[in-house]
Backbone as JSON Lines, residues from 0, in Angstrom:
{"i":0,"aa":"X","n":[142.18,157.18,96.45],"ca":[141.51,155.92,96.16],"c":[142.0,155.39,94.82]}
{"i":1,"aa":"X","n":[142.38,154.07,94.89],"ca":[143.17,153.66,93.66],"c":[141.94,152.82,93.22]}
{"i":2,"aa":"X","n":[141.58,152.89,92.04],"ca":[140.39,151.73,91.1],"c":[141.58,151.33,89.71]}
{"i":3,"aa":"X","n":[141.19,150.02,89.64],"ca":[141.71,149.36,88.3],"c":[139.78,148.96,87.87]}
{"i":4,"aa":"X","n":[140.2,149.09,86.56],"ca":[139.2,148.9,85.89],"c":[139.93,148.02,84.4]}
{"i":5,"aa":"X","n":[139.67,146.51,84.73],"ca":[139.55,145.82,83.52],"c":[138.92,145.66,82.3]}
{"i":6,"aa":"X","n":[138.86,145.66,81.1],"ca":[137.97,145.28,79.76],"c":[139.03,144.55,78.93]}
{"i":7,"aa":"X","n":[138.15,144.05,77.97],"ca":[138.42,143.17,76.5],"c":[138.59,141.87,76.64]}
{"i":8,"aa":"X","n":[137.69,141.84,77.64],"ca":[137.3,139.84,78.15],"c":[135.86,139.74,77.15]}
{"i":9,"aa":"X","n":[135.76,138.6,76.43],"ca":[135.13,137.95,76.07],"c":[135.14,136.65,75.4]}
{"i":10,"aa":"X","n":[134.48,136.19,74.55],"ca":[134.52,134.61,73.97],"c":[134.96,134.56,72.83]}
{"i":11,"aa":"X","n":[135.95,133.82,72.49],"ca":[136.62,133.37,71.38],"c":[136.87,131.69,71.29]}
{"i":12,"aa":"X","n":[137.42,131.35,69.84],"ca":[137.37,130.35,69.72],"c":[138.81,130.02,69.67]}
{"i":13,"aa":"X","n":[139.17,129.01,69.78],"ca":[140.73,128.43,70.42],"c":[141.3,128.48,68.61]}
{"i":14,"aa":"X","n":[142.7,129.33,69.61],"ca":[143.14,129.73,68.29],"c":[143.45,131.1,68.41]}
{"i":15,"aa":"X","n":[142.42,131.82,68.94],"ca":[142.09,132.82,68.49],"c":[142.82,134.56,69.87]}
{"i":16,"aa":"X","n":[142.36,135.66,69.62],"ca":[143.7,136.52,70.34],"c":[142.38,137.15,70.84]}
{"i":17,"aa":"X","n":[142.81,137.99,71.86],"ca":[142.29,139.08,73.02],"c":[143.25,140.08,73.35]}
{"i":18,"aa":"X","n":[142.7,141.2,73.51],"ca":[143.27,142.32,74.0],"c":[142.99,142.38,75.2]}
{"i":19,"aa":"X","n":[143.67,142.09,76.77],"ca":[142.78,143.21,77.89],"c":[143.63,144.23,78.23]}
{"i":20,"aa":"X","n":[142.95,145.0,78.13],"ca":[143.24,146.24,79.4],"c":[142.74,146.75,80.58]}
{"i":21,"aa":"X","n":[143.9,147.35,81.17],"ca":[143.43,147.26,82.69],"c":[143.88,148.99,83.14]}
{"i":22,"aa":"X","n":[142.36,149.67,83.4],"ca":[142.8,151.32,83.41],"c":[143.25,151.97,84.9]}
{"i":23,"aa":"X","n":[143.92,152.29,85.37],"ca":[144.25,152.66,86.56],"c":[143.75,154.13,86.74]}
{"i":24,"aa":"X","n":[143.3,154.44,87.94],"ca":[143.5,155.53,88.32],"c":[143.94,156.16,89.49]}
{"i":25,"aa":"X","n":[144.28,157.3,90.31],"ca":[144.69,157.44,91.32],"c":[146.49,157.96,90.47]}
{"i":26,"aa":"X","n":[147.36,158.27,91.34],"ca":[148.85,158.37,91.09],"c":[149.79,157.15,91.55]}
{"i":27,"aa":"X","n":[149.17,156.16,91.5],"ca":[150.24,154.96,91.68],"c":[150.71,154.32,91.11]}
{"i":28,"aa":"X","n":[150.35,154.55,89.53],"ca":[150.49,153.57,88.15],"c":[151.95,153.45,88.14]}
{"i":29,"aa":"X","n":[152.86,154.61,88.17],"ca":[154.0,154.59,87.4],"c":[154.96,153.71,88.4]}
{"i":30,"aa":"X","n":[154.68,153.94,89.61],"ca":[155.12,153.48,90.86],"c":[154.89,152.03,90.89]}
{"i":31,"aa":"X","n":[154.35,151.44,90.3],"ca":[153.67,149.77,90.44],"c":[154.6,148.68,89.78]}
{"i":32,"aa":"X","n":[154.39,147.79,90.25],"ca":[154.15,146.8,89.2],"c":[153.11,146.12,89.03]}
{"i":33,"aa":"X","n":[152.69,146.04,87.9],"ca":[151.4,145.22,87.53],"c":[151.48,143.95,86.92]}
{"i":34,"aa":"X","n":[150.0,143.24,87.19],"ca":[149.85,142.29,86.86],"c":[149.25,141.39,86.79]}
{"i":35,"aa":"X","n":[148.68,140.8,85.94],"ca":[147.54,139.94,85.4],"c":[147.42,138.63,85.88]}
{"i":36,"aa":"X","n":[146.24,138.62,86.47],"ca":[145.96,137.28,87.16],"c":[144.77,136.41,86.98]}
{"i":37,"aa":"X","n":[144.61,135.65,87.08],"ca":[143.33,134.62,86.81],"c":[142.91,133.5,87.53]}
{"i":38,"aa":"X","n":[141.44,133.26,87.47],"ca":[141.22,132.11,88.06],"c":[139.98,131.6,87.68]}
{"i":39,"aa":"X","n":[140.02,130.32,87.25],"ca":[139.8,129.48,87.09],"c":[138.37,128.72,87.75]}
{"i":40,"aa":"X","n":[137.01,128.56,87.24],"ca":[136.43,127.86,88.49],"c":[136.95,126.36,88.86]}
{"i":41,"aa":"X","n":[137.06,126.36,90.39],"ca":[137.53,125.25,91.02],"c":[138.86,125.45,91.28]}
{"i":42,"aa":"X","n":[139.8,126.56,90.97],"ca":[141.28,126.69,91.03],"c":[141.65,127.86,91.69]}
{"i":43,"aa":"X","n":[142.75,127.73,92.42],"ca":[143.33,128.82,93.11],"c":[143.63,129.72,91.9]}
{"i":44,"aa":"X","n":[143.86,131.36,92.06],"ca":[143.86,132.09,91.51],"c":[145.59,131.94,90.75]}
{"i":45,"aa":"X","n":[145.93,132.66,89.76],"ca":[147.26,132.14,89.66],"c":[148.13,133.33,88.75]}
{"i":46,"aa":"X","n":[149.21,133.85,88.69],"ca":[149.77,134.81,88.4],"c":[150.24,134.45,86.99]}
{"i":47,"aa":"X","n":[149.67,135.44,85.98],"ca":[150.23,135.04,84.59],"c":[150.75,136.03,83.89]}
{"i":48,"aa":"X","n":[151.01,137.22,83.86],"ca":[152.02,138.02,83.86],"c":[152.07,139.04,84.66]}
{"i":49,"aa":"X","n":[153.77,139.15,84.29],"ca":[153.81,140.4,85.19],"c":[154.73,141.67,84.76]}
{"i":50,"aa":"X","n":[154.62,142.65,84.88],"ca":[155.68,143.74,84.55],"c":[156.14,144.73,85.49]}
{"i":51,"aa":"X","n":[157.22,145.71,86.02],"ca":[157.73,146.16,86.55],"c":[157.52,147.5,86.2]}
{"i":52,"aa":"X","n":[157.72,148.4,86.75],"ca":[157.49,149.58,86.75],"c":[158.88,150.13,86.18]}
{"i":53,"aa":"X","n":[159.9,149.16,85.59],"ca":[161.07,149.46,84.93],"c":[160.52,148.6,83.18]}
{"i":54,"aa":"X","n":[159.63,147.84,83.39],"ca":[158.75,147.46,82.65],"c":[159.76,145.79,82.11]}
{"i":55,"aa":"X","n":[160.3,145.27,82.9],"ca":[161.06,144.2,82.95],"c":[159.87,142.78,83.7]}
{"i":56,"aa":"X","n":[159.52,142.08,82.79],"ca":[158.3,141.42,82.08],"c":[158.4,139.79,82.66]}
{"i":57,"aa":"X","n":[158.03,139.14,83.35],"ca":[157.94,137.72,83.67],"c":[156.08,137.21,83.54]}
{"i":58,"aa":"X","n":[156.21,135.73,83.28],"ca":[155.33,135.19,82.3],"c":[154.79,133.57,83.37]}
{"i":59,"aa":"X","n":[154.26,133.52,83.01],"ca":[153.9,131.61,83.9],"c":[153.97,130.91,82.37]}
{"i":60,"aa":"X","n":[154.81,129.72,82.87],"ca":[155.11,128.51,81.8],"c":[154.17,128.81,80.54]}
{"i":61,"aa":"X","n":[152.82,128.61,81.28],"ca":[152.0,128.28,80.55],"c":[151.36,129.31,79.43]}
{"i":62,"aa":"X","n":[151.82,130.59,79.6],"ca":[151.07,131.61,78.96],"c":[153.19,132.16,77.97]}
{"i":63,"aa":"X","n":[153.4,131.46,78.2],"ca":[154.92,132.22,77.64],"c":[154.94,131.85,75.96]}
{"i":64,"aa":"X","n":[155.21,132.58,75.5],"ca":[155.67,132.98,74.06],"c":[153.9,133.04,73.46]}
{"i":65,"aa":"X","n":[152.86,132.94,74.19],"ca":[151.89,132.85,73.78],"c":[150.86,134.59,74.06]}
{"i":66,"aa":"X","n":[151.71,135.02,75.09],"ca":[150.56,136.19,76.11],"c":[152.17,137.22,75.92]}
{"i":67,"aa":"X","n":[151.39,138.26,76.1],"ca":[152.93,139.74,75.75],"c":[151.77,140.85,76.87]}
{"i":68,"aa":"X","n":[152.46,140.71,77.97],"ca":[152.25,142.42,79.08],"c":[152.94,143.07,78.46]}
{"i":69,"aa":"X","n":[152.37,144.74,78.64],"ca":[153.08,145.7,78.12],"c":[152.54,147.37,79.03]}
{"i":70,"aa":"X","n":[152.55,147.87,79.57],"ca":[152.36,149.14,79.95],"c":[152.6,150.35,78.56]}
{"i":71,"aa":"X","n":[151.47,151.17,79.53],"ca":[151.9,152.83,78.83],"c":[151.45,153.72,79.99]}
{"i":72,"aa":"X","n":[152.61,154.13,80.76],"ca":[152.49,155.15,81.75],"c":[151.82,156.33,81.18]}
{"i":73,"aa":"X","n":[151.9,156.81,80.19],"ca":[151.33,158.05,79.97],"c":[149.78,157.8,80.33]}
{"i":74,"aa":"X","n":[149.37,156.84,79.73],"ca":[148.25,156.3,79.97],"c":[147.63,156.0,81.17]}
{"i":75,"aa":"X","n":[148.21,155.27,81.68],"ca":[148.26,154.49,83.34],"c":[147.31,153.53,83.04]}
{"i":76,"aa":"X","n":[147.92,152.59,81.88],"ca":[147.2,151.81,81.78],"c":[148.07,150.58,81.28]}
{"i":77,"aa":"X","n":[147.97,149.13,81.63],"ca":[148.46,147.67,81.45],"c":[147.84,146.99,80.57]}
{"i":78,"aa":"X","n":[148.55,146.53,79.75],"ca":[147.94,145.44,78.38],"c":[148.17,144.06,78.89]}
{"i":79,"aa":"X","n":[147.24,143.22,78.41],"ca":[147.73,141.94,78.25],"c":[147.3,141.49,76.96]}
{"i":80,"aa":"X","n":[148.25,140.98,76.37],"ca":[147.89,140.61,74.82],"c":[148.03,138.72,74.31]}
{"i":81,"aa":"X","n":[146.9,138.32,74.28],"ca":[146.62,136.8,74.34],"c":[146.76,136.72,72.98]}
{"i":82,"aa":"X","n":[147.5,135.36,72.69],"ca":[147.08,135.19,71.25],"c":[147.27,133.29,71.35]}
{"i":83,"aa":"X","n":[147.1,132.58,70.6],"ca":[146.66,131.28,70.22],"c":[146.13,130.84,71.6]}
{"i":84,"aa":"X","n":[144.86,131.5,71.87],"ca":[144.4,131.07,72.84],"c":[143.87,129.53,72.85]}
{"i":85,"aa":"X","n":[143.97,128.72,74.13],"ca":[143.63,127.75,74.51],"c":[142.17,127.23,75.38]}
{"i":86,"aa":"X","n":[141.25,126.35,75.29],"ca":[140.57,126.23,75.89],"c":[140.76,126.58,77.64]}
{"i":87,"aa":"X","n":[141.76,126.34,78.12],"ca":[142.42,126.14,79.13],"c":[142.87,127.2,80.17]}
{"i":88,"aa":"X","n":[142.86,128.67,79.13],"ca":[143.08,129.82,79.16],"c":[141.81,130.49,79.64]}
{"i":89,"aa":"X","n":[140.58,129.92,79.56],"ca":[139.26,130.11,80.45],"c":[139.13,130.43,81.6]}
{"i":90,"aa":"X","n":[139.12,131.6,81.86],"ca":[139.26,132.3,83.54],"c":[138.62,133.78,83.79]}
{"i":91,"aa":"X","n":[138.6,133.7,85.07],"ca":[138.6,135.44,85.09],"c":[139.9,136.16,85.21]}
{"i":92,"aa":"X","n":[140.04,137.11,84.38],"ca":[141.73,137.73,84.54],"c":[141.3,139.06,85.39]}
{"i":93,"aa":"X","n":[142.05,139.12,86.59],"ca":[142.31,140.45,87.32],"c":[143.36,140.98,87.31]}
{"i":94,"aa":"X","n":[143.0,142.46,87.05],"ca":[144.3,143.27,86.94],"c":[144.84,143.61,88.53]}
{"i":95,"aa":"X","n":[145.95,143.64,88.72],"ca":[146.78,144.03,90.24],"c":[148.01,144.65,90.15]}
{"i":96,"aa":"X","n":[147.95,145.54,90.97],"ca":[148.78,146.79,90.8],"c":[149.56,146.55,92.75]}
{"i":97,"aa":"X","n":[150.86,146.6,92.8],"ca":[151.84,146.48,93.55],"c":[152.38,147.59,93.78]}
{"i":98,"aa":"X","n":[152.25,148.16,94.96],"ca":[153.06,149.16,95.57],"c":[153.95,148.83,96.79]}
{"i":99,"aa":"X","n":[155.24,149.42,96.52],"ca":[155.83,149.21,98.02],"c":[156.05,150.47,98.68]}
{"i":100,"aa":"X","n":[155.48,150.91,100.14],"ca":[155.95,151.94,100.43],"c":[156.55,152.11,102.09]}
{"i":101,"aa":"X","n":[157.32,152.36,102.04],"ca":[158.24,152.7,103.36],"c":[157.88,151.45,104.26]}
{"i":102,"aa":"X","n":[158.24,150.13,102.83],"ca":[158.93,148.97,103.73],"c":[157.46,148.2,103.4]}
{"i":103,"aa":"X","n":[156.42,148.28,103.49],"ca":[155.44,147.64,103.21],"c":[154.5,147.77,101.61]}
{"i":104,"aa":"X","n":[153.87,146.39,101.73],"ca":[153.11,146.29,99.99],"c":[152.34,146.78,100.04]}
{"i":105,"aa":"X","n":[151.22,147.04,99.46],"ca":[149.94,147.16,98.84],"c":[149.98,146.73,97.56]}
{"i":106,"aa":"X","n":[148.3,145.75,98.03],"ca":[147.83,145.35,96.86],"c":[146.57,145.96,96.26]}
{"i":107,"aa":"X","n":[146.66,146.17,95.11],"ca":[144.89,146.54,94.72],"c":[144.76,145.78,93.05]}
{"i":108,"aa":"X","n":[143.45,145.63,93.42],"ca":[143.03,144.75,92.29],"c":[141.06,145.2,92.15]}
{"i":109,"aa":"X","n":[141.38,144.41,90.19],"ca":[140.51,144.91,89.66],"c":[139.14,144.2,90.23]}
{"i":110,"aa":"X","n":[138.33,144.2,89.16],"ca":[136.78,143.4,89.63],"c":[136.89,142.81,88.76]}
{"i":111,"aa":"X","n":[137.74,142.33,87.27],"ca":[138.1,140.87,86.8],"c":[136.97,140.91,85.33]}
{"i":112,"aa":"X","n":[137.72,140.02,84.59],"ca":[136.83,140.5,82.97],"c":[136.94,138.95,82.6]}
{"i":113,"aa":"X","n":[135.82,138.48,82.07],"ca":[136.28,136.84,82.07],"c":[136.39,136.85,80.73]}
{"i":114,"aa":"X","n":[137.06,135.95,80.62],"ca":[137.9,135.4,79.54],"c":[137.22,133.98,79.29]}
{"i":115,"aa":"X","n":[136.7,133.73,77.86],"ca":[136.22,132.03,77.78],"c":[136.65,131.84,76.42]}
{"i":116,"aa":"X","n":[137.49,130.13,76.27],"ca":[138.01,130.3,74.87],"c":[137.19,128.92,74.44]}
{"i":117,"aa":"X","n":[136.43,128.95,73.81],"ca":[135.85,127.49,73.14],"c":[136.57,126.81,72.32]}
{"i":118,"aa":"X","n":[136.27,125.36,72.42],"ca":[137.07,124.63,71.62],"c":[136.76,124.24,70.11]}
């Protein structure tokens, strides 16, 4: 049984940085790629970073040079590191972990840590 377990969602003021992390358990961490997702009320959910299990890192427009993913396998655990946060940036972030095995995906995902940035 694979559980992600998200924290370090809370309220800040625009401008301002967040730590989340997202704790895995089970043996699939190292095997994954992970990745941080969010949504928005009223908005489809939407992919804002991501990292590889070679740990080779892609970003959405909108969160780039601003948000840094980072893993620590020893750990089995995924960072996302926010900084000059934006009102806009207001969501729930879920952690999701990607496996491929003998030709097919799996997805698993967290239960989501909200994120609210005031203006």
């Amino acid at each position: 049984q694979v559980q992600l377990v998200e924290s370090g969602g809370g309220l800040v003021q625009a401008g301002g940085s967040l730590r989340l992390s997202c704790a895995a358990s089970g043996s699939i961490f190292s095997n994954s790629a992970m990745g941080w997702y969010r949504q928005a009320p009223g908005k489809e959910r939407e992919l804002v970073a991501r990292i590889t299990k070679d740990s080779t890192t892609n970003y959405a427009d909108s969160v780039t040079g601003r948000f840094t993913v980072s893993r620590d396998n020893a750990k089995n655990t995924v960072y996302l590191r926010m900084n000059s946060l934006k009102p806009e940036d207001t969501a729930v972030y879920y952690c999701n972990a990607q496996l491929w095995r003998f030709g097919l995906r799996y997805d698993y995902w967290g239960q989501g840590t909200q994120v609210t940035v005031s203006s």
